[in-house]
PDB file of C-alpha atoms in Angstrom:
ATOM      1  CA  MET K 381    -109.423 108.967 -79.304  1.00  0.00           C
ATOM      2  CA  GLN K 382    -108.964 105.553 -77.680  1.00  0.00           C
ATOM      3  CA  ILE K 383    -109.640 105.090 -73.962  1.00  0.00           C
ATOM      4  CA  GLU K 384    -105.979 104.198 -73.308  1.00  0.00           C
ATOM      5  CA  THR K 385    -104.880 107.484 -74.861  1.00  0.00           C
ATOM      6  CA  VAL K 386    -107.422 109.407 -72.791  1.00  0.00           C
ATOM      7  CA  ILE K 387    -106.209 107.747 -69.575  1.00  0.00           C
ATOM      8  CA  TYR K 388    -102.526 108.507 -70.178  1.00  0.00           C
ATOM      9  CA  VAL K 389    -103.247 112.065 -71.294  1.00  0.00           C
ATOM     10  CA  LEU K 390    -105.310 112.651 -68.154  1.00  0.00           C
ATOM     11  CA  LEU K 391    -102.606 111.161 -65.910  1.00  0.00           C
ATOM     12  CA  GLY K 392     -99.972 113.374 -67.523  1.00  0.00           C
ATOM     13  CA  GLY K 393    -102.190 116.424 -67.125  1.00  0.00           C
ATOM     14  CA  LEU K 394    -102.793 115.691 -63.450  1.00  0.00           C
ATOM     15  CA  ALA K 395     -99.124 115.043 -62.656  1.00  0.00           C
ATOM     16  CA  GLY K 396     -97.698 117.931 -64.686  1.00  0.00           C
ATOM     17  CA  GLY K 397    -100.346 120.415 -63.630  1.00  0.00           C
ATOM     18  CA  PHE K 398     -99.948 119.621 -59.936  1.00  0.00           C
ATOM     19  CA  VAL K 399     -96.172 119.984 -59.799  1.00  0.00           C
ATOM     20  CA  ASN K 400     -96.319 123.202 -61.837  1.00  0.00           C
ATOM     21  CA  GLY K 401     -98.893 124.650 -59.460  1.00  0.00           C
ATOM     22  CA  LEU K 402     -96.791 123.582 -56.485  1.00  0.00           C
ATOM     23  CA  ALA K 403     -93.312 124.614 -57.622  1.00  0.00           C
ATOM     24  CA  GLY K 404     -93.726 126.765 -60.744  1.00  0.00           C
ATOM     25  CA  MET K 405     -91.734 124.257 -62.839  1.00  0.00           C
ATOM     26  CA  GLY K 406     -91.399 120.546 -63.569  1.00  0.00           C
ATOM     27  CA  THR K 407     -94.290 120.028 -65.984  1.00  0.00           C
ATOM     28  CA  SER K 408     -92.162 118.209 -68.538  1.00  0.00           C
ATOM     29  CA  LEU K 409     -90.616 115.896 -65.940  1.00  0.00           C
ATOM     30  CA  PHE K 410     -93.946 114.629 -64.670  1.00  0.00           C
ATOM     31  CA  ALA K 411     -96.165 114.850 -67.764  1.00  0.00           C
ATOM     32  CA  LEU K 412     -94.020 113.983 -70.756  1.00  0.00           C
ATOM     33  CA  GLY K 413     -93.483 110.354 -69.760  1.00  0.00           C
ATOM     34  CA  PHE K 414     -97.231 109.720 -69.783  1.00  0.00           C
ATOM     35  CA  PHE K 415     -97.749 111.533 -73.082  1.00  0.00           C
ATOM     36  CA  LEU K 416     -94.938 109.649 -74.840  1.00  0.00           C
ATOM     37  CA  VAL K 417     -96.709 106.335 -74.203  1.00  0.00           C
ATOM     38  CA  VAL K 418     -99.607 107.227 -76.509  1.00  0.00           C
ATOM     39  CA  LEU K 419     -98.334 110.122 -78.673  1.00  0.00           C
ATOM     40  CA  ASP K 420     -95.419 110.586 -81.059  1.00  0.00           C
ATOM     41  CA  PRO K 421     -92.477 112.592 -79.602  1.00  0.00           C
ATOM     42  CA  VAL K 422     -93.243 115.877 -81.394  1.00  0.00           C
ATOM     43  CA  SER K 423     -96.931 115.793 -80.414  1.00  0.00           C
ATOM     44  CA  ALA K 424     -96.019 114.843 -76.829  1.00  0.00           C
ATOM     45  CA  VAL K 425     -93.584 117.752 -76.485  1.00  0.00           C
ATOM     46  CA  ALA K 426     -96.082 120.144 -78.085  1.00  0.00           C
ATOM     47  CA  LEU K 427     -98.825 119.018 -75.672  1.00  0.00           C
ATOM     48  CA  THR K 428     -96.456 119.308 -72.685  1.00  0.00           C
ATOM     49  CA  ALA K 429     -95.566 122.881 -73.642  1.00  0.00           C
ATOM     50  CA  LEU K 430     -99.254 123.817 -73.887  1.00  0.00           C
ATOM     51  CA  LEU K 431     -99.961 122.210 -70.514  1.00  0.00           C
ATOM     52  CA  ALA K 432     -97.070 124.099 -68.918  1.00  0.00           C
ATOM     53  CA  VAL K 433     -98.338 127.401 -70.314  1.00  0.00           C
ATOM     54  CA  LEU K 434    -101.857 126.598 -69.073  1.00  0.00           C
ATOM     55  CA  ALA K 435    -100.631 125.829 -65.555  1.00  0.00           C
ATOM     56  CA  GLY K 436     -98.231 128.773 -65.711  1.00  0.00           C
ATOM     57  CA  VAL K 437    -101.035 131.272 -66.342  1.00  0.00           C
ATOM     58  CA  GLN K 438    -102.689 130.194 -63.103  1.00  0.00           C
ATOM     59  CA  GLY K 439     -99.394 130.357 -61.230  1.00  0.00           C
ATOM     60  CA  LEU K 440     -98.634 133.825 -62.544  1.00  0.00           C
ATOM     61  CA  TRP K 441    -102.042 135.028 -61.392  1.00  0.00           C
ATOM     62  CA  ILE K 442    -101.476 133.988 -57.784  1.00  0.00           C
ATOM     63  CA  SER K 443     -97.931 135.429 -57.937  1.00  0.00           C
ATOM     64  CA  ARG K 444     -98.977 138.755 -59.455  1.00  0.00           C
ATOM     65  CA  ALA K 445     -98.502 140.728 -56.236  1.00  0.00           C
ATOM     66  CA  VAL K 446     -94.961 139.405 -55.752  1.00  0.00           C
ATOM     67  CA  LEU K 447     -94.070 139.952 -59.405  1.00  0.00           C
ATOM     68  CA  SER K 448     -95.344 143.535 -59.409  1.00  0.00           C
ATOM     69  CA  SER K 449     -93.668 144.417 -56.107  1.00  0.00           C
ATOM     70  CA  ASP K 450     -90.159 143.789 -57.453  1.00  0.00           C
ATOM     71  CA  PRO K 451     -90.228 143.280 -61.246  1.00  0.00           C
ATOM     72  CA  ARG K 452     -86.465 143.719 -61.545  1.00  0.00           C
ATOM     73  CA  ARG K 453     -85.867 140.453 -59.712  1.00  0.00           C
ATOM     74  CA  TRP K 454     -87.706 138.192 -62.164  1.00  0.00           C
ATOM     75  CA  LEU K 455     -86.745 140.283 -65.198  1.00  0.00           C
ATOM     76  CA  ARG K 456     -83.070 139.654 -64.351  1.00  0.00           C
ATOM     77  CA  PHE K 457     -83.705 136.010 -65.185  1.00  0.00           C
ATOM     78  CA  THR K 458     -86.399 136.242 -67.845  1.00  0.00           C
ATOM     79  CA  LEU K 459     -85.033 138.837 -70.279  1.00  0.00           C
ATOM     80  CA  PRO K 460     -81.577 137.206 -70.623  1.00  0.00           C
ATOM     81  CA  GLY K 461     -83.326 133.824 -70.873  1.00  0.00           C
ATOM     82  CA  ILE K 462     -85.400 134.962 -73.837  1.00  0.00           C
ATOM     83  CA  LEU K 463     -82.252 136.284 -75.538  1.00  0.00           C
ATOM     84  CA  GLY K 464     -80.550 132.931 -75.009  1.00  0.00           C
ATOM     85  CA  VAL K 465     -83.231 130.799 -76.715  1.00  0.00           C
ATOM     86  CA  PRO K 466     -82.234 131.648 -80.333  1.00  0.00           C
ATOM     87  CA  LEU K 467     -78.586 130.875 -79.536  1.00  0.00           C
ATOM     88  CA  GLY K 468     -79.636 127.497 -78.192  1.00  0.00           C
ATOM     89  CA  LEU K 469     -81.542 126.763 -81.389  1.00  0.00           C
ATOM     90  CA  MET K 470     -78.439 127.661 -83.410  1.00  0.00           C
ATOM     91  CA  LEU K 471     -76.327 125.205 -81.385  1.00  0.00           C
ATOM     92  CA  LEU K 472     -78.510 122.311 -82.499  1.00  0.00           C
ATOM     93  CA  ASP K 473     -76.384 122.048 -85.670  1.00  0.00           C
ATOM     94  CA  TRP K 474     -73.095 121.921 -83.756  1.00  0.00           C
ATOM     95  CA  VAL K 475     -73.491 119.901 -80.555  1.00  0.00           C
ATOM     96  CA  ASP K 476     -75.267 116.649 -79.729  1.00  0.00           C
ATOM     97  CA  PRO K 477     -78.087 117.530 -77.276  1.00  0.00           C
ATOM     98  CA  ALA K 478     -78.089 113.983 -75.850  1.00  0.00           C
ATOM     99  CA  VAL K 479     -74.528 114.398 -74.521  1.00  0.00           C
ATOM    100  CA  LEU K 480     -75.449 117.659 -72.793  1.00  0.00           C
ATOM    101  CA  ARG K 481     -78.617 116.151 -71.314  1.00  0.00           C
ATOM    102  CA  ARG K 482     -76.604 113.313 -69.762  1.00  0.00           C
ATOM    103  CA  ILE K 483     -74.061 115.708 -68.255  1.00  0.00           C
ATOM    104  CA  ILE K 484     -76.778 117.914 -66.782  1.00  0.00           C
ATOM    105  CA  ALA K 485     -78.691 114.868 -65.527  1.00  0.00           C
ATOM    106  CA  ALA K 486     -75.575 113.718 -63.666  1.00  0.00           C
ATOM    107  CA  VAL K 487     -75.130 117.196 -62.134  1.00  0.00           C
ATOM    108  CA  LEU K 488     -78.767 117.218 -61.003  1.00  0.00           C
ATOM    109  CA  VAL K 489     -78.475 113.780 -59.408  1.00  0.00           C
ATOM    110  CA  LEU K 490     -75.272 114.727 -57.578  1.00  0.00           C
ATOM    111  CA  TYR K 491     -76.692 118.047 -56.399  1.00  0.00           C
ATOM    112  CA  GLY K 492     -80.118 116.748 -55.442  1.00  0.00           C
ATOM    113  CA  GLY K 493     -78.742 113.592 -53.843  1.00  0.00           C
ATOM    114  CA  TYR K 494     -76.106 115.422 -51.797  1.00  0.00           C
ATOM    115  CA  PHE K 495     -78.262 118.242 -50.461  1.00  0.00           C
ATOM    116  CA  GLY K 496     -81.417 116.130 -50.296  1.00  0.00           C
ATOM    117  CA  LEU K 497     -79.765 113.944 -47.645  1.00  0.00           C
ATOM    118  CA  ARG K 498     -78.408 116.834 -45.575  1.00  0.00           C
ATOM    119  CA  ARG K 499     -80.288 118.294 -42.631  1.00  0.00           C
ATOM    120  CA  SER K 500     -79.348 121.874 -43.487  1.00  0.00           C
ATOM    121  CA  LEU K 501     -79.496 123.405 -46.951  1.00  0.00           C
ATOM    122  CA  PRO K 502     -77.319 126.244 -48.333  1.00  0.00           C
ATOM    123  CA  ARG K 503     -78.806 129.726 -47.917  1.00  0.00           C
ATOM    124  CA  LEU K 504     -77.005 132.429 -49.894  1.00  0.00           C
ATOM    125  CA  GLU K 505     -77.825 135.885 -48.522  1.00  0.00           C
ATOM    126  CA  GLY K 506     -76.063 138.177 -51.031  1.00  0.00           C
ATOM    127  CA  GLN K 507     -77.480 139.962 -54.090  1.00  0.00           C
ATOM    128  CA  TYR K 508     -75.602 138.098 -56.879  1.00  0.00           C
ATOM    129  CA  ARG K 509     -77.477 140.032 -59.587  1.00  0.00           C
ATOM    130  CA  TRP K 510     -74.982 139.193 -62.340  1.00  0.00           C
ATOM    131  CA  VAL K 511     -75.172 135.511 -61.442  1.00  0.00           C
ATOM    132  CA  ASP K 512     -78.969 135.740 -61.790  1.00  0.00           C
ATOM    133  CA  ARG K 513     -78.600 137.274 -65.256  1.00  0.00           C
ATOM    134  CA  ALA K 514     -75.920 134.840 -66.383  1.00  0.00           C
ATOM    135  CA  LEU K 515     -77.859 131.763 -65.287  1.00  0.00           C
ATOM    136  CA  GLY K 516     -81.043 133.110 -66.845  1.00  0.00           C
ATOM    137  CA  PHE K 517     -79.179 133.567 -70.135  1.00  0.00           C
ATOM    138  CA  VAL K 518     -77.553 130.123 -70.049  1.00  0.00           C
ATOM    139  CA  GLY K 519     -80.893 128.617 -69.096  1.00  0.00           C
ATOM    140  CA  GLY K 520     -82.427 130.178 -72.197  1.00  0.00           C
ATOM    141  CA  ILE K 521     -79.680 128.638 -74.332  1.00  0.00           C
ATOM    142  CA  LEU K 522     -80.315 125.250 -72.745  1.00  0.00           C
ATOM    143  CA  GLY K 523     -84.033 125.720 -73.338  1.00  0.00           C
ATOM    144  CA  GLY K 524     -83.611 126.300 -77.054  1.00  0.00           C
ATOM    145  CA  PHE K 525     -80.948 123.623 -77.326  1.00  0.00           C
ATOM    146  CA  ALA K 526     -82.201 120.784 -75.149  1.00  0.00           C
ATOM    147  CA  SER K 527     -85.514 121.885 -73.505  1.00  0.00           C
ATOM    148  CA  LEU K 528     -83.730 122.334 -70.167  1.00  0.00           C
ATOM    149  CA  SER K 529     -84.345 126.024 -69.477  1.00  0.00           C
ATOM    150  CA  GLY K 530     -85.324 125.629 -65.835  1.00  0.00           C
ATOM    151  CA  VAL K 531     -82.459 123.417 -64.636  1.00  0.00           C
ATOM    152  CA  LEU K 532     -79.810 125.996 -63.666  1.00  0.00           C
ATOM    153  CA  PRO K 533     -82.252 128.627 -62.296  1.00  0.00           C
ATOM    154  CA  THR K 534     -83.891 125.940 -60.131  1.00  0.00           C
ATOM    155  CA  ILE K 535     -80.563 124.773 -58.692  1.00  0.00           C
ATOM    156  CA  TRP K 536     -79.509 128.375 -58.068  1.00  0.00           C
ATOM    157  CA  LEU K 537     -82.778 129.510 -56.512  1.00  0.00           C
ATOM    158  CA  SER K 538     -82.924 126.478 -54.238  1.00  0.00           C
ATOM    159  CA  MET K 539     -79.804 127.938 -52.572  1.00  0.00           C
ATOM    160  CA  ARG K 540     -81.039 131.529 -52.275  1.00  0.00           C
ATOM    161  CA  ALA K 541     -82.399 132.774 -48.947  1.00  0.00           C
ATOM    162  CA  TRP K 542     -85.625 134.100 -50.490  1.00  0.00           C
ATOM    163  CA  PRO K 543     -89.185 133.604 -49.253  1.00  0.00           C
ATOM    164  CA  ARG K 544     -90.873 130.736 -51.099  1.00  0.00           C
ATOM    165  CA  ALA K 545     -93.370 133.107 -52.759  1.00  0.00           C
ATOM    166  CA  GLU K 546     -90.547 135.078 -54.424  1.00  0.00           C
ATOM    167  CA  THR K 547     -88.642 131.959 -55.466  1.00  0.00           C
ATOM    168  CA  ARG K 548     -91.732 130.419 -56.984  1.00  0.00           C
ATOM    169  CA  ALA K 549     -92.738 133.662 -58.720  1.00  0.00           C
ATOM    170  CA  VAL K 550     -89.339 133.957 -60.407  1.00  0.00           C
ATOM    171  CA  LEU K 551     -89.344 130.310 -61.528  1.00  0.00           C
ATOM    172  CA  GLN K 552     -92.940 130.591 -62.754  1.00  0.00           C
ATOM    173  CA  SER K 553     -92.406 133.763 -64.785  1.00  0.00           C
ATOM    174  CA  TYR K 554     -89.104 132.520 -66.192  1.00  0.00           C
ATOM    175  CA  ASN K 555     -90.396 129.125 -67.305  1.00  0.00           C
ATOM    176  CA  PHE K 556     -93.628 130.611 -68.634  1.00  0.00           C
ATOM    177  CA  SER K 557     -91.760 133.098 -70.829  1.00  0.00           C
ATOM    178  CA  ILE K 558     -89.365 130.500 -72.239  1.00  0.00           C
ATOM    179  CA  LEU K 559     -92.242 128.092 -72.889  1.00  0.00           C
ATOM    180  CA  LEU K 560     -94.187 130.726 -74.803  1.00  0.00           C
ATOM    181  CA  PHE K 561     -91.259 130.936 -77.217  1.00  0.00           C
ATOM    182  CA  THR K 562     -91.160 127.133 -77.327  1.00  0.00           C
ATOM    183  CA  VAL K 563     -94.854 126.978 -78.241  1.00  0.00           C
ATOM    184  CA  ALA K 564     -94.325 129.610 -80.937  1.00  0.00           C
ATOM    185  CA  GLY K 565     -91.397 127.680 -82.376  1.00  0.00           C
ATOM    186  CA  LEU K 566     -93.332 124.417 -82.377  1.00  0.00           C
ATOM    187  CA  ALA K 567     -96.270 126.134 -84.054  1.00  0.00           C
ATOM    188  CA  LEU K 568     -94.004 127.408 -86.821  1.00  0.00           C
ATOM    189  CA  ARG K 569     -92.805 123.836 -87.315  1.00  0.00           C
ATOM    190  CA  GLY K 570     -96.403 122.646 -87.705  1.00  0.00           C
ATOM    191  CA  ALA K 571     -96.384 120.591 -84.507  1.00  0.00           C
ATOM    192  CA  TYR K 572     -99.924 121.531 -83.491  1.00  0.00           C
ATOM    193  CA  GLU K 573    -101.910 119.142 -85.625  1.00  0.00           C
ATOM    194  CA  ALA K 574    -105.444 117.933 -84.944  1.00  0.00           C
ATOM    195  CA  GLN K 575    -104.455 115.139 -82.541  1.00  0.00           C
ATOM    196  CA  VAL K 576    -102.590 117.587 -80.304  1.00  0.00           C
ATOM    197  CA  TRP K 577    -105.617 119.871 -80.015  1.00  0.00           C
ATOM    198  CA  VAL K 578    -107.898 116.889 -79.278  1.00  0.00           C
ATOM    199  CA  ALA K 579    -105.488 115.748 -76.557  1.00  0.00           C
ATOM    200  CA  PHE K 580    -105.297 119.298 -75.197  1.00  0.00           C
ATOM    201  CA  ALA K 581    -109.104 119.427 -74.972  1.00  0.00           C
ATOM    202  CA  VAL K 582    -108.915 116.251 -72.866  1.00  0.00           C
ATOM    203  CA  VAL K 583    -106.052 117.492 -70.672  1.00  0.00           C
ATOM    204  CA  LEU K 584    -107.483 120.997 -70.156  1.00  0.00           C
ATOM    205  CA  PRO K 585    -109.818 120.290 -67.194  1.00  0.00           C
ATOM    206  CA  ALA K 586    -107.333 117.915 -65.557  1.00  0.00           C
ATOM    207  CA  GLY K 587    -104.493 120.429 -65.894  1.00  0.00           C
ATOM    208  CA  VAL K 588    -106.563 123.290 -64.471  1.00  0.00           C
ATOM    209  CA  LEU K 589    -107.759 121.303 -61.458  1.00  0.00           C
ATOM    210  CA  ALA K 590    -104.334 119.776 -60.769  1.00  0.00           C
ATOM    211  CA  ALA K 591    -102.608 123.163 -60.933  1.00  0.00           C
ATOM    212  CA  GLN K 592    -105.130 124.534 -58.451  1.00  0.00           C
ATOM    213  CA  ALA K 593    -104.415 121.594 -56.146  1.00  0.00           C
ATOM    214  CA  GLY K 594    -100.687 122.315 -56.426  1.00  0.00           C
ATOM    215  CA  ILE K 595    -101.254 125.985 -55.616  1.00  0.00           C
ATOM    216  CA  PHE K 596    -103.351 124.943 -52.600  1.00  0.00           C
ATOM    217  CA  ALA K 597    -100.487 122.740 -51.355  1.00  0.00           C
ATOM    218  CA  PHE K 598     -97.908 125.493 -51.984  1.00  0.00           C
ATOM    219  CA  ARG K 599     -99.792 127.897 -49.734  1.00  0.00           C
ATOM    220  CA  ARG K 600     -99.578 125.407 -46.853  1.00  0.00           C
ATOM    221  CA  ILE K 601     -95.868 124.661 -46.767  1.00  0.00           C
ATOM    222  CA  THR K 602     -93.081 126.660 -45.143  1.00  0.00           C
ATOM    223  CA  ASP K 603     -90.158 128.411 -46.822  1.00  0.00           C
ATOM    224  CA  ALA K 604     -87.792 125.671 -45.605  1.00  0.00           C
ATOM    225  CA  GLN K 605     -90.066 122.940 -46.929  1.00  0.00           C
ATOM    226  CA  PHE K 606     -90.272 124.659 -50.300  1.00  0.00           C
ATOM    227  CA  GLN K 607     -86.495 124.959 -50.504  1.00  0.00           C
ATOM    228  CA  ARG K 608     -86.118 121.236 -49.828  1.00  0.00           C
ATOM    229  CA  LEU K 609     -88.861 120.508 -52.350  1.00  0.00           C
ATOM    230  CA  LEU K 610     -86.819 122.239 -55.072  1.00  0.00           C
ATOM    231  CA  VAL K 611     -83.755 120.193 -54.154  1.00  0.00           C
ATOM    232  CA  LEU K 612     -85.724 116.936 -54.331  1.00  0.00           C
ATOM    233  CA  LEU K 613     -87.276 117.997 -57.645  1.00  0.00           C
ATOM    234  CA  CYS K 614     -83.735 118.481 -58.989  1.00  0.00           C
ATOM    235  CA  LEU K 615     -82.940 114.917 -57.929  1.00  0.00           C
ATOM    236  CA  CYS K 616     -86.127 113.576 -59.539  1.00  0.00           C
ATOM    237  CA  LEU K 617     -85.461 115.556 -62.714  1.00  0.00           C
ATOM    238  CA  GLY K 618     -81.920 114.177 -62.959  1.00  0.00           C
ATOM    239  CA  LEU K 619     -83.017 110.580 -62.381  1.00  0.00           C
ATOM    240  CA  GLY K 620     -85.843 110.956 -64.893  1.00  0.00           C
ATOM    241  CA  MET K 621     -83.509 112.408 -67.517  1.00  0.00           C
ATOM    242  CA  LEU K 622     -80.939 109.634 -66.998  1.00  0.00           C
ATOM    243  CA  ALA K 623     -83.629 106.952 -67.265  1.00  0.00           C
ATOM    244  CA  ARG K 624     -85.000 108.503 -70.451  1.00  0.00           C
ATOM    245  CA  GLU K 625     -81.549 108.744 -72.030  1.00  0.00           C
ATOM    246  CA  LEU K 626     -80.714 105.140 -71.123  1.00  0.00           C
ATOM    247  CA  LEU K 627     -83.990 103.867 -72.549  1.00  0.00           C
ATOM    248  CA  ALA K 628     -83.505 105.931 -75.695  1.00  0.00           C
ATOM    249  CA  GLY K 629     -79.976 104.598 -76.113  1.00  0.00           C
TER     250      GLY K 629
END
């Protein structure tokens, strides 16, 4: 492996691992751009999914007490999300994913830009269990269709009046579960060739250390700061998606 490839793989591992440890999501946003510089698109996506699962295992471990205390909360998102993934894969033959990505990117920019500039953020106090299930299901469809499983749950949870530990635990478990299915699907397609495993061996220590650094930072911010962090991540995700679509076009 060339030194340039090693450098970009390490940078992607550090960026993606840190934000996953901090927020429980966002690995693709911060890692994929680095990986695409030196790897083909399929290998880059396959490596990103492995990195997200690696960081997600660590995040799930620190969230285990929250997850076990109220399993119904995260299962309301995760189980419908898993059911939605196959439907998303079926839609690939009917709808252009690029069009949907641009629409969602615009929504993220508008949402993140509007609330990111406001002093006070929305704080919904109700239960909204059916909304949780519906958004988890639609997120699963978007995950199978356009690799955007975490977008709607992140927007929704950034408005819920939950402690940051619960919000992060739900996002972490949800994204981890969807990504496991993504890794399985990529494996069935033969995406995990030798170069991906070599790159993963390089990214492994960087991803582990960066995720731990993100977890360390998460433990030192307040609930309000975490809520604003999710809003700003939505803005960054939208801008990143728009930039990627414009460059691809």
